[in-house]
Amino acid sequence: MHFWLLKDFYRREGDKLKIQVLGAAREVGGSCIAVSTDRGKVALDYGIKLEGPTDEYPKNFDAIIVSHAHLDHSGSLLRLSQSKNKQILIGSKITRDVSVDLLKDMIKVNEFNGTPIGFDSQTADQLKSSWVSSESMDVLDMNIKLYSAGHVAGATMTSLHSGGKSLLYTGDFCFHDTEILKGCNPDLLPKEPDVLISESTYGGTVRPPRDELIDQLLNEIKGTLKHRGNVLIPTFAFHRSQEMAKRLDIAIENGTLPNRNVYMISKLARKITTVFNSYKDLFKQETPPSAKPFEYRHVKEVERITDIDEPAIVVCTPGFGHAGASLNLLNKWAEIEENTIIITSGYLPPDSPLKLAKDKRYVKIDGERYPVQAKIVQIELSGHADQKQLVELVQRLKPKRTILVHGDLNQAEALSKQIEELTDVCIPEKNETMNL
Ligand SMILES: [Zn+2]
């Protein structure tokens, strides 16, 4: 299975493509893959780990291709300001704008927590000056093309051609449409690449159909409102909160949900919603199309939890419930039986308040534990491909070789078993190098 791996690589005449997985090997977080040709070197993503310190990646790249704005794909970009080498950054325009907003937020949060990371928001803004957004471009001897990946606004897959060899990197992707975004269309992707580098986050998971999950979500909300309970939906500021607000807005508009107090509380989400409104062509259009697709009809955007009239449905950040409105409302509402807390993320960090509330049934306020009486449900509305879609990608593209990244080893191995008849599969270790 690993016959084409060459560890301890040294460059030889005739080598066309060298691939080194610098991050997100056998785990999720810290995505970074170096691709070198005879003349140049690019990085596919430049992220940070979700927990714990991230390795310093090399900075000697000609270009860095940022698949999307999530920090596990873009969070190390600030470190490039320390480099003498001037790389260009490649990615969609909305990825550029949202990445800068998320990096600024990361700087702020770290300062607030007393662990400053040594960069200011000006450094984040400066990234824009080296950003190139084009669907097709040449970098030295490499031709690079970007394809829509679904997942979140602006997410792209990258195809790279050099010296007769071809590579496709998925970044994070999904085929399914959501209320606001079209999924990746596999018909548009280049077929039979020499190597496919695919995410494998849910390589071992087959999810129920999305319509069923949405029905479950709306039924939980309706059931709670019937008992005059509150619904808390902690979510992520980028894309997921806009998607959830739009979902509720549509459900109220078409009568599926009763018209009650629905709020969104998140300064960061509001900032990103402004960016979304300036790229309205990226999103699914309503008929008739509205000037600002993310101006909600029924969801009120408020600043503080004191602005809420109960009972209410509240979409708020952060998604893991460890700070801000999510934490305050969790602490306030978890003790009341009539309330429901809906978790839409598949992953929760261990010891995060939402994880403790769900699994250990308590919340911690000023060091004291209080039992959770509210109903807590997890309805995974993911922007990632599940195993079915990941296998479909391989069936459609017919890559000679497939490298699985961005997935825990058990997920990647489960996927590997499903596709090993179709393609040579490799689940590389960190820093492992492969030659084409
Ligand atoms: Zn992502």
GROMACS .gro file of C-alpha atoms and ligand atoms in nm:
model
  437
    1MET     CA    1   0.000   0.000   0.000
    2HIS     CA    2   0.292   0.238   0.063
    3PHE     CA    3   0.511   0.122  -0.226
    4TRP     CA    4   0.539   0.468  -0.378
    5LEU     CA    5   0.650   0.645  -0.062
    6LEU     CA    6   1.007   0.762  -0.035
    7LYS     CA    7   1.106   0.887   0.304
    8ASP     CA    8   1.426   1.094   0.341
    9PHE     CA    9   1.372   1.241   0.001
   10TYR     CA   10   1.647   1.419  -0.185
   11ARG     CA   11   1.585   1.587  -0.517
   12ARG     CA   12   1.683   1.396  -0.828
   13GLU     CA   13   1.669   1.481  -1.193
   14GLY     CA   14   1.334   1.393  -1.344
   15ASP     CA   15   1.133   1.414  -1.023
   16LYS     CA   16   0.822   1.607  -1.114
   17LEU     CA   17   0.616   1.649  -0.801
   18LYS     CA   18   0.712   1.605  -0.441
   19ILE     CA   19   0.442   1.613  -0.177
   20GLN     CA   20   0.510   1.654   0.193
   21VAL     CA   21   0.230   1.650   0.449
   22LEU     CA   22   0.336   1.905   0.712
   23GLY     CA   23   0.010   1.916   0.908
   24ALA     CA   24  -0.332   1.747   0.944
   25ALA     CA   25  -0.166   1.405   0.905
   26ARG     CA   26  -0.383   1.146   1.081
   27GLU     CA   27  -0.567   1.427   1.261
   28VAL     CA   28  -0.792   1.726   1.205
   29GLY     CA   29  -0.623   2.065   1.245
   30GLY     CA   30  -0.312   2.244   1.125
   31SER     CA   31  -0.361   2.170   0.755
   32CYS     CA   32  -0.047   2.231   0.547
   33ILE     CA   33   0.088   2.031   0.254
   34ALA     CA   34   0.402   2.130   0.063
   35VAL     CA   35   0.412   2.057  -0.310
   36SER     CA   36   0.745   2.104  -0.491
   37THR     CA   37   0.836   2.084  -0.858
   38ASP     CA   38   1.172   2.125  -1.031
   39ARG     CA   39   1.128   2.503  -1.019
   40GLY     CA   40   0.888   2.597  -0.743
   41LYS     CA   41   0.722   2.515  -0.416
   42VAL     CA   42   0.370   2.589  -0.295
   43ALA     CA   43   0.180   2.517   0.025
   44LEU     CA   44  -0.175   2.389   0.023
   45ASP     CA   45  -0.321   2.561   0.331
   46TYR     CA   46  -0.133   2.709   0.625
   47GLY     CA   47  -0.348   2.638   0.929
   48ILE     CA   48  -0.326   2.607   1.304
   49LYS     CA   49  -0.413   2.314   1.524
   50LEU     CA   50  -0.750   2.320   1.700
   51GLU     CA   51  -0.586   2.250   2.035
   52GLY     CA   52  -0.229   2.294   2.157
   53PRO     CA   53   0.062   2.466   1.984
   54THR     CA   54   0.110   2.444   1.607
   55ASP     CA   55   0.448   2.363   1.451
   56GLU     CA   56   0.627   2.640   1.262
   57TYR     CA   57   0.589   2.552   0.895
   58PRO     CA   58   0.862   2.642   0.648
   59LYS     CA   59   0.820   2.986   0.489
   60ASN     CA   60   1.017   2.927   0.169
   61PHE     CA   61   0.712   2.896  -0.056
   62ASP     CA   62   0.646   3.074  -0.384
   63ALA     CA   63   0.274   3.067  -0.313
   64ILE     CA   64   0.034   2.956  -0.045
   65ILE     CA   65  -0.306   2.837  -0.160
   66VAL     CA   66  -0.570   2.887   0.108
   67SER     CA   67  -0.864   2.651   0.056
   68HIS     CA   68  -1.098   2.839   0.291
   69ALA     CA   69  -1.108   3.077   0.585
   70HIS     CA   70  -1.136   2.830   0.876
   71LEU     CA   71  -0.836   2.885   1.101
   72ASP     CA   72  -0.725   2.522   1.082
   73HIS     CA   73  -0.650   2.605   0.716
   74SER     CA   74  -0.543   2.970   0.742
   75GLY     CA   75  -0.446   3.041   1.103
   76SER     CA   76  -0.066   3.038   1.054
   77LEU     CA   77  -0.068   3.302   0.778
   78LEU     CA   78   0.031   3.579   1.025
   79ARG     CA   79   0.365   3.406   1.076
   80LEU     CA   80   0.453   3.482   0.713
   81SER     CA   81   0.505   3.846   0.815
   82GLN     CA   82   0.832   3.729   0.976
   83SER     CA   83   0.954   3.588   0.644
   84LYS     CA   84   1.198   3.767   0.410
   85ASN     CA   85   1.057   3.560   0.128
   86LYS     CA   86   0.752   3.723  -0.034
   87GLN     CA   87   0.495   3.458  -0.116
   88ILE     CA   88   0.172   3.523  -0.295
   89LEU     CA   89  -0.145   3.401  -0.129
   90ILE     CA   90  -0.402   3.238  -0.353
   91GLY     CA   91  -0.769   3.187  -0.267
   92SER     CA   92  -1.114   3.325  -0.330
   93LYS     CA   93  -1.187   3.689  -0.243
   94ILE     CA   94  -1.432   3.600   0.032
   95THR     CA   95  -1.172   3.362   0.180
   96ARG     CA   96  -0.932   3.657   0.188
   97ASP     CA   97  -1.179   3.889   0.361
   98VAL     CA   98  -1.315   3.639   0.612
   99SER     CA   99  -0.965   3.501   0.690
  100VAL     CA  100  -0.852   3.851   0.784
  101ASP     CA  101  -1.157   3.897   1.010
  102LEU     CA  102  -1.103   3.559   1.178
  103LEU     CA  103  -0.729   3.622   1.224
  104LYS     CA  104  -0.806   3.959   1.385
  105ASP     CA  105  -1.053   3.786   1.616
  106MET     CA  106  -0.789   3.525   1.702
  107ILE     CA  107  -0.544   3.805   1.794
  108LYS     CA  108  -0.811   3.969   2.012
  109VAL     CA  109  -0.916   3.649   2.189
  110ASN     CA  110  -0.554   3.560   2.267
  111GLU     CA  111  -0.489   3.908   2.404
  112PHE     CA  112  -0.805   3.884   2.617
  113ASN     CA  113  -0.691   3.546   2.752
  114GLY     CA  114  -0.352   3.691   2.847
  115THR     CA  115  -0.169   3.482   2.584
  116PRO     CA  116  -0.088   3.735   2.307
  117ILE     CA  117   0.049   3.580   1.989
  118GLY     CA  118   0.273   3.872   1.896
  119PHE     CA  119   0.082   4.003   1.593
  120ASP     CA  120  -0.151   4.299   1.558
  121SER     CA  121  -0.454   4.349   1.340
  122GLN     CA  122  -0.246   4.555   1.094
  123THR     CA  123  -0.042   4.242   1.018
  124ALA     CA  124  -0.368   4.064   0.936
  125ASP     CA  125  -0.478   4.348   0.706
  126GLN     CA  126  -0.142   4.343   0.525
  127LEU     CA  127  -0.213   3.987   0.405
  128LYS     CA  128  -0.463   4.134   0.162
  129SER     CA  129  -0.189   4.307  -0.038
  130SER     CA  130  -0.026   3.977  -0.138
  131TRP     CA  131  -0.355   3.797  -0.211
  132VAL     CA  132  -0.442   3.686  -0.565
  133SER     CA  133  -0.792   3.566  -0.647
  134SER     CA  134  -0.816   3.401  -0.984
  135GLU     CA  135  -0.972   3.071  -1.085
  136SER     CA  136  -0.671   2.979  -1.296
  137MET     CA  137  -0.310   3.099  -1.280
  138ASP     CA  138   0.048   2.991  -1.333
  139VAL     CA  139   0.304   2.988  -1.056
  140LEU     CA  140   0.643   2.913  -1.218
  141ASP     CA  141   0.604   2.566  -1.375
  142MET     CA  142   0.270   2.496  -1.205
  143ASN     CA  143  -0.076   2.564  -1.341
  144ILE     CA  144  -0.324   2.611  -1.061
  145LYS     CA  145  -0.701   2.600  -1.089
  146LEU     CA  146  -0.962   2.650  -0.817
  147TYR     CA  147  -1.301   2.476  -0.802
  148SER     CA  148  -1.591   2.539  -0.569
  149ALA     CA  149  -1.583   2.292  -0.278
  150GLY     CA  150  -1.914   2.358  -0.096
  151HIS     CA  151  -1.831   2.336   0.278
  152VAL     CA  152  -1.838   2.713   0.352
  153ALA     CA  153  -1.858   3.033   0.148
  154GLY     CA  154  -1.552   3.068  -0.075
  155ALA     CA  155  -1.412   2.719  -0.007
  156THR     CA  156  -1.219   2.580  -0.303
  157MET     CA  157  -1.053   2.263  -0.421
  158THR     CA  158  -0.714   2.311  -0.588
  159SER     CA  159  -0.592   2.134  -0.899
  160LEU     CA  160  -0.225   2.160  -0.982
  161HIS     CA  161  -0.060   2.054  -1.308
  162SER     CA  162   0.314   2.043  -1.364
  163GLY     CA  163   0.541   1.846  -1.596
  164GLY     CA  164   0.260   1.620  -1.713
  165LYS     CA  165   0.157   1.531  -1.358
  166SER     CA  166  -0.167   1.634  -1.193
  167LEU     CA  167  -0.289   1.667  -0.838
  168LEU     CA  168  -0.622   1.757  -0.684
  169TYR     CA  169  -0.649   1.875  -0.323
  170THR     CA  170  -1.001   1.879  -0.179
  171GLY     CA  171  -0.953   2.100   0.126
  172ASP     CA  172  -1.280   2.058   0.318
  173PHE     CA  173  -1.574   1.980   0.091
  174CYS     CA  174  -1.927   1.850   0.062
  175PHE     CA  175  -2.154   1.761  -0.230
  176HIS     CA  176  -2.481   1.849  -0.059
  177ASP     CA  177  -2.651   2.186  -0.098
  178THR     CA  178  -2.752   2.383   0.208
  179GLU     CA  179  -3.003   2.664   0.253
  180ILE     CA  180  -2.744   2.921   0.147
  181LEU     CA  181  -2.476   2.748  -0.060
  182LYS     CA  182  -2.452   2.500  -0.344
  183GLY     CA  183  -2.244   2.192  -0.274
  184CYS     CA  184  -1.938   2.096  -0.478
  185ASN     CA  185  -2.032   1.972  -0.826
  186PRO     CA  186  -1.813   1.667  -0.900
  187ASP     CA  187  -1.894   1.691  -1.274
  188LEU     CA  188  -1.682   2.006  -1.291
  189LEU     CA  189  -1.372   1.855  -1.129
  190PRO     CA  190  -1.076   1.733  -1.339
  191LYS     CA  191  -1.086   1.353  -1.378
  192GLU     CA  192  -0.813   1.092  -1.334
  193PRO     CA  193  -0.560   1.302  -1.143
  194ASP     CA  194  -0.230   1.129  -1.070
  195VAL     CA  195  -0.291   1.202  -0.706
  196LEU     CA  196  -0.593   1.305  -0.505
  197ILE     CA  197  -0.530   1.455  -0.161
  198SER     CA  198  -0.861   1.423   0.019
  199GLU     CA  199  -0.995   1.521   0.357
  200SER     CA  200  -1.125   1.225   0.559
  201THR     CA  201  -1.288   1.398   0.861
  202TYR     CA  202  -1.594   1.171   0.848
  203GLY     CA  203  -1.432   0.885   0.655
  204GLY     CA  204  -1.592   0.631   0.886
  205THR     CA  205  -1.933   0.794   0.923
  206VAL     CA  206  -2.249   0.767   0.717
  207ARG     CA  207  -2.493   1.043   0.810
  208PRO     CA  208  -2.873   1.031   0.784
  209PRO     CA  209  -3.013   1.232   0.490
  210ARG     CA  210  -2.986   1.605   0.554
  211ASP     CA  211  -3.362   1.661   0.518
  212GLU     CA  212  -3.420   1.426   0.812
  213LEU     CA  213  -3.173   1.621   1.025
  214ILE     CA  214  -3.339   1.952   0.940
  215ASP     CA  215  -3.682   1.804   1.025
  216GLN     CA  216  -3.541   1.684   1.357
  217LEU     CA  217  -3.404   2.031   1.430
  218LEU     CA  218  -3.732   2.206   1.352
  219ASN     CA  219  -3.932   1.949   1.552
  220GLU     CA  220  -3.711   2.001   1.857
  221ILE     CA  221  -3.767   2.374   1.830
  222LYS     CA  222  -4.144   2.338   1.785
  223GLY     CA  223  -4.169   2.097   2.079
  224THR     CA  224  -3.978   2.336   2.305
  225LEU     CA  225  -4.184   2.638   2.204
  226LYS     CA  226  -4.503   2.444   2.282
  227HIS     CA  227  -4.389   2.418   2.644
  228ARG     CA  228  -4.284   2.784   2.644
  229GLY     CA  229  -3.921   2.681   2.675
  230ASN     CA  230  -3.616   2.856   2.528
  231VAL     CA  231  -3.398   2.711   2.252
  232LEU     CA  232  -3.025   2.777   2.257
  233ILE     CA  233  -2.826   2.705   1.940
  234PRO     CA  234  -2.454   2.773   1.989
  235THR     CA  235  -2.283   2.792   1.652
  236PHE     CA  236  -1.979   2.923   1.463
  237ALA     CA  237  -1.958   3.287   1.356
  238PHE     CA  238  -1.841   3.209   1.004
  239HIS     CA  239  -2.102   3.057   0.776
  240ARG     CA  240  -2.280   2.824   1.022
  241SER     CA  241  -2.454   3.110   1.210
  242GLN     CA  242  -2.566   3.276   0.884
  243GLU     CA  243  -2.683   2.937   0.756
  244MET     CA  244  -2.878   2.867   1.078
  245ALA     CA  245  -3.033   3.217   1.087
  246LYS     CA  246  -3.138   3.179   0.723
  247ARG     CA  247  -3.278   2.830   0.792
  248LEU     CA  248  -3.495   2.963   1.077
  249ASP     CA  249  -3.593   3.266   0.872
  250ILE     CA  250  -3.712   3.046   0.584
  251ALA     CA  251  -3.893   2.806   0.820
  252ILE     CA  252  -4.087   3.094   0.979
  253GLU     CA  253  -4.158   3.253   0.643
  254ASN     CA  254  -4.308   2.931   0.502
  255GLY     CA  255  -4.500   2.856   0.821
  256THR     CA  256  -4.301   2.549   0.932
  257LEU     CA  257  -4.201   2.729   1.251
  258PRO     CA  258  -4.429   2.963   1.448
  259ASN     CA  259  -4.323   3.327   1.442
  260ARG     CA  260  -4.168   3.372   1.787
  261ASN     CA  261  -3.874   3.564   1.927
  262VAL     CA  262  -3.571   3.458   1.724
  263TYR     CA  263  -3.235   3.623   1.788
  264MET     CA  264  -2.880   3.610   1.673
  265ILE     CA  265  -2.615   3.736   1.917
  266SER     CA  266  -2.258   3.761   1.786
  267LYS     CA  267  -2.050   4.065   1.695
  268LEU     CA  268  -1.816   3.853   1.484
  269ALA     CA  269  -2.103   3.683   1.300
  270ARG     CA  270  -2.251   4.022   1.224
  271LYS     CA  271  -1.919   4.141   1.081
  272ILE     CA  272  -1.899   3.831   0.862
  273THR     CA  273  -2.261   3.871   0.755
  274THR     CA  274  -2.162   4.213   0.617
  275VAL     CA  275  -1.890   4.041   0.411
  276PHE     CA  276  -2.144   3.782   0.290
  277ASN     CA  277  -2.380   4.056   0.176
  278SER     CA  278  -2.102   4.204  -0.037
  279TYR     CA  279  -2.054   3.873  -0.224
  280LYS     CA  280  -2.419   3.795  -0.280
  281ASP     CA  281  -2.358   3.617  -0.615
  282LEU     CA  282  -2.184   3.335  -0.428
  283PHE     CA  283  -2.499   3.235  -0.247
  284LYS     CA  284  -2.820   3.067  -0.348
  285GLN     CA  285  -3.061   3.336  -0.461
  286GLU     CA  286  -3.416   3.370  -0.345
  287THR     CA  287  -3.688   3.461  -0.591
  288PRO     CA  288  -3.707   3.750  -0.631
  289PRO     CA  289  -3.338   3.805  -0.545
  290SER     CA  290  -3.286   4.045  -0.259
  291ALA     CA  291  -3.028   4.323  -0.252
  292LYS     CA  292  -2.886   4.186   0.073
  293PRO     CA  293  -2.939   3.808   0.098
  294PHE     CA  294  -2.853   3.804   0.468
  295GLU     CA  295  -3.096   4.065   0.586
  296TYR     CA  296  -3.323   3.840   0.790
  297ARG     CA  297  -3.698   3.892   0.802
  298HIS     CA  298  -3.766   3.725   1.135
  299VAL     CA  299  -3.428   3.687   1.305
  300LYS     CA  300  -3.337   3.990   1.514
  301GLU     CA  301  -2.968   4.064   1.557
  302VAL     CA  302  -2.908   4.192   1.910
  303GLU     CA  303  -2.597   4.278   2.110
  304ARG     CA  304  -2.663   4.135   2.456
  305ILE     CA  305  -2.856   3.856   2.618
  306THR     CA  306  -3.045   4.120   2.817
  307ASP     CA  307  -3.202   4.227   2.484
  308ILE     CA  308  -3.391   3.896   2.463
  309ASP     CA  309  -3.763   3.853   2.533
  310GLU     CA  310  -3.826   3.497   2.653
  311PRO     CA  311  -3.929   3.243   2.545
  312ALA     CA  312  -3.685   3.272   2.260
  313ILE     CA  313  -3.480   3.086   2.001
  314VAL     CA  314  -3.123   3.216   2.015
  315VAL     CA  315  -2.846   3.149   1.767
  316CYS     CA  316  -2.520   3.263   1.923
  317THR     CA  317  -2.143   3.213   1.927
  318PRO     CA  318  -1.899   3.056   1.996
  319GLY     CA  319  -1.994   2.713   1.867
  320PHE     CA  320  -1.819   2.520   2.144
  321GLY     CA  321  -1.999   2.724   2.414
  322HIS     CA  322  -1.680   2.817   2.599
  323ALA     CA  323  -1.731   3.196   2.613
  324GLY     CA  324  -1.960   3.488   2.536
  325ALA     CA  325  -2.334   3.462   2.478
  326SER     CA  326  -2.319   3.083   2.427
  327LEU     CA  327  -2.170   3.030   2.773
  328ASN     CA  328  -2.388   3.287   2.948
  329LEU     CA  329  -2.709   3.144   2.805
  330LEU     CA  330  -2.599   2.786   2.863
  331ASN     CA  331  -2.543   2.868   3.230
  332LYS     CA  332  -2.873   3.054   3.250
  333TRP     CA  333  -3.094   2.805   3.067
  334ALA     CA  334  -2.941   2.463   3.137
  335GLU     CA  335  -3.109   2.434   3.477
  336ILE     CA  336  -3.463   2.470   3.341
  337GLU     CA  337  -3.637   2.154   3.223
  338GLU     CA  338  -3.850   2.320   2.953
  339ASN     CA  339  -3.544   2.454   2.765
  340THR     CA  340  -3.357   2.281   2.483
  341ILE     CA  341  -2.994   2.321   2.386
  342ILE     CA  342  -2.917   2.215   2.031
  343ILE     CA  343  -2.558   2.131   1.942
  344THR     CA  344  -2.494   2.123   1.567
  345SER     CA  345  -2.121   2.057   1.572
  346GLY     CA  346  -2.010   1.695   1.547
  347TYR     CA  347  -1.695   1.762   1.744
  348LEU     CA  348  -1.679   1.918   2.092
  349PRO     CA  349  -1.345   1.972   2.270
  350PRO     CA  350  -1.314   1.760   2.585
  351ASP     CA  351  -1.396   1.966   2.896
  352SER     CA  352  -1.578   2.231   2.691
  353PRO     CA  353  -1.893   2.352   2.874
  354LEU     CA  354  -2.119   2.205   2.605
  355LYS     CA  355  -1.946   1.866   2.624
  356LEU     CA  356  -1.975   1.861   3.005
  357ALA     CA  357  -2.339   1.969   2.992
  358LYS     CA  358  -2.420   1.700   2.736
  359ASP     CA  359  -2.218   1.405   2.870
  360LYS     CA  360  -2.177   1.481   3.242
  361ARG     CA  361  -2.504   1.675   3.282
  362TYR     CA  362  -2.367   1.971   3.474
  363VAL     CA  363  -2.264   2.333   3.419
  364LYS     CA  364  -1.998   2.511   3.619
  365ILE     CA  365  -2.068   2.862   3.744
  366ASP     CA  366  -1.804   3.034   3.961
  367GLY     CA  367  -1.649   2.697   4.037
  368GLU     CA  368  -1.983   2.545   4.154
  369ARG     CA  369  -2.148   2.260   3.966
  370TYR     CA  370  -2.519   2.282   3.884
  371PRO     CA  371  -2.716   1.992   3.736
  372VAL     CA  372  -2.851   2.022   3.383
  373GLN     CA  373  -3.230   1.979   3.357
  374ALA     CA  374  -3.271   2.110   3.002
  375LYS     CA  375  -3.287   1.874   2.706
  376ILE     CA  376  -2.960   1.862   2.512
  377VAL     CA  377  -2.963   1.724   2.158
  378GLN     CA  378  -2.685   1.697   1.906
  379ILE     CA  379  -2.794   1.728   1.545
  380GLU     CA  380  -2.490   1.725   1.323
  381LEU     CA  381  -2.542   1.965   1.035
  382SER     CA  382  -2.199   1.931   0.887
  383GLY     CA  383  -2.037   2.099   0.590
  384HIS     CA  384  -1.810   1.799   0.540
  385ALA     CA  385  -1.855   1.502   0.311
  386ASP     CA  386  -1.951   1.183   0.491
  387GLN     CA  387  -1.816   0.841   0.393
  388LYS     CA  388  -2.069   0.804   0.111
  389GLN     CA  389  -1.963   1.131  -0.051
  390LEU     CA  390  -1.592   1.064   0.004
  391VAL     CA  391  -1.624   0.727  -0.173
  392GLU     CA  392  -1.829   0.890  -0.449
  393LEU     CA  393  -1.551   1.143  -0.505
  394VAL     CA  394  -1.299   0.863  -0.565
  395GLN     CA  395  -1.544   0.671  -0.788
  396ARG     CA  396  -1.607   0.980  -1.000
  397LEU     CA  397  -1.251   1.110  -1.027
  398LYS     CA  398  -1.066   0.777  -1.057
  399PRO     CA  399  -0.736   0.902  -0.914
  400LYS     CA  400  -0.434   0.674  -0.953
  401ARG     CA  401  -0.330   0.744  -0.597
  402THR     CA  402  -0.511   0.893  -0.300
  403ILE     CA  403  -0.358   1.056   0.005
  404LEU     CA  404  -0.591   1.087   0.303
  405VAL     CA  405  -0.540   1.384   0.535
  406HIS     CA  406  -0.754   1.589   0.776
  407GLY     CA  407  -0.906   1.294   0.960
  408ASP     CA  408  -0.828   1.094   1.271
  409LEU     CA  409  -0.654   0.767   1.190
  410ASN     CA  410  -0.965   0.554   1.258
  411GLN     CA  411  -1.173   0.769   1.020
  412ALA     CA  412  -0.905   0.764   0.749
  413GLU     CA  413  -0.859   0.387   0.783
  414ALA     CA  414  -1.233   0.323   0.761
  415LEU     CA  415  -1.241   0.527   0.438
  416SER     CA  416  -0.929   0.356   0.307
  417LYS     CA  417  -1.103   0.017   0.333
  418GLN     CA  418  -1.389   0.147   0.119
  419ILE     CA  419  -1.169   0.283  -0.162
  420GLU     CA  420  -0.858   0.062  -0.170
  421GLU     CA  421  -0.999  -0.142  -0.461
  422LEU     CA  422  -1.034   0.178  -0.663
  423THR     CA  423  -0.707   0.360  -0.597
  424ASP     CA  424  -0.371   0.324  -0.420
  425VAL     CA  425  -0.434   0.471  -0.076
  426CYS     CA  426  -0.185   0.627   0.159
  427ILE     CA  427  -0.248   0.770   0.508
  428PRO     CA  428   0.080   0.954   0.562
  429GLU     CA  429   0.243   1.036   0.890
  430LYS     CA  430   0.341   1.394   0.962
  431ASN     CA  431   0.633   1.513   0.744
  432GLU     CA  432   0.616   1.202   0.528
  433THR     CA  433   0.724   1.275   0.173
  434MET     CA  434   0.590   1.129  -0.151
  435ASN     CA  435   0.721   1.158  -0.504
  436LEU     CA  436   0.529   1.143  -0.828
  437ZN      ZN  437  -1.333   2.390   0.727
   0.00000   0.00000   0.00000
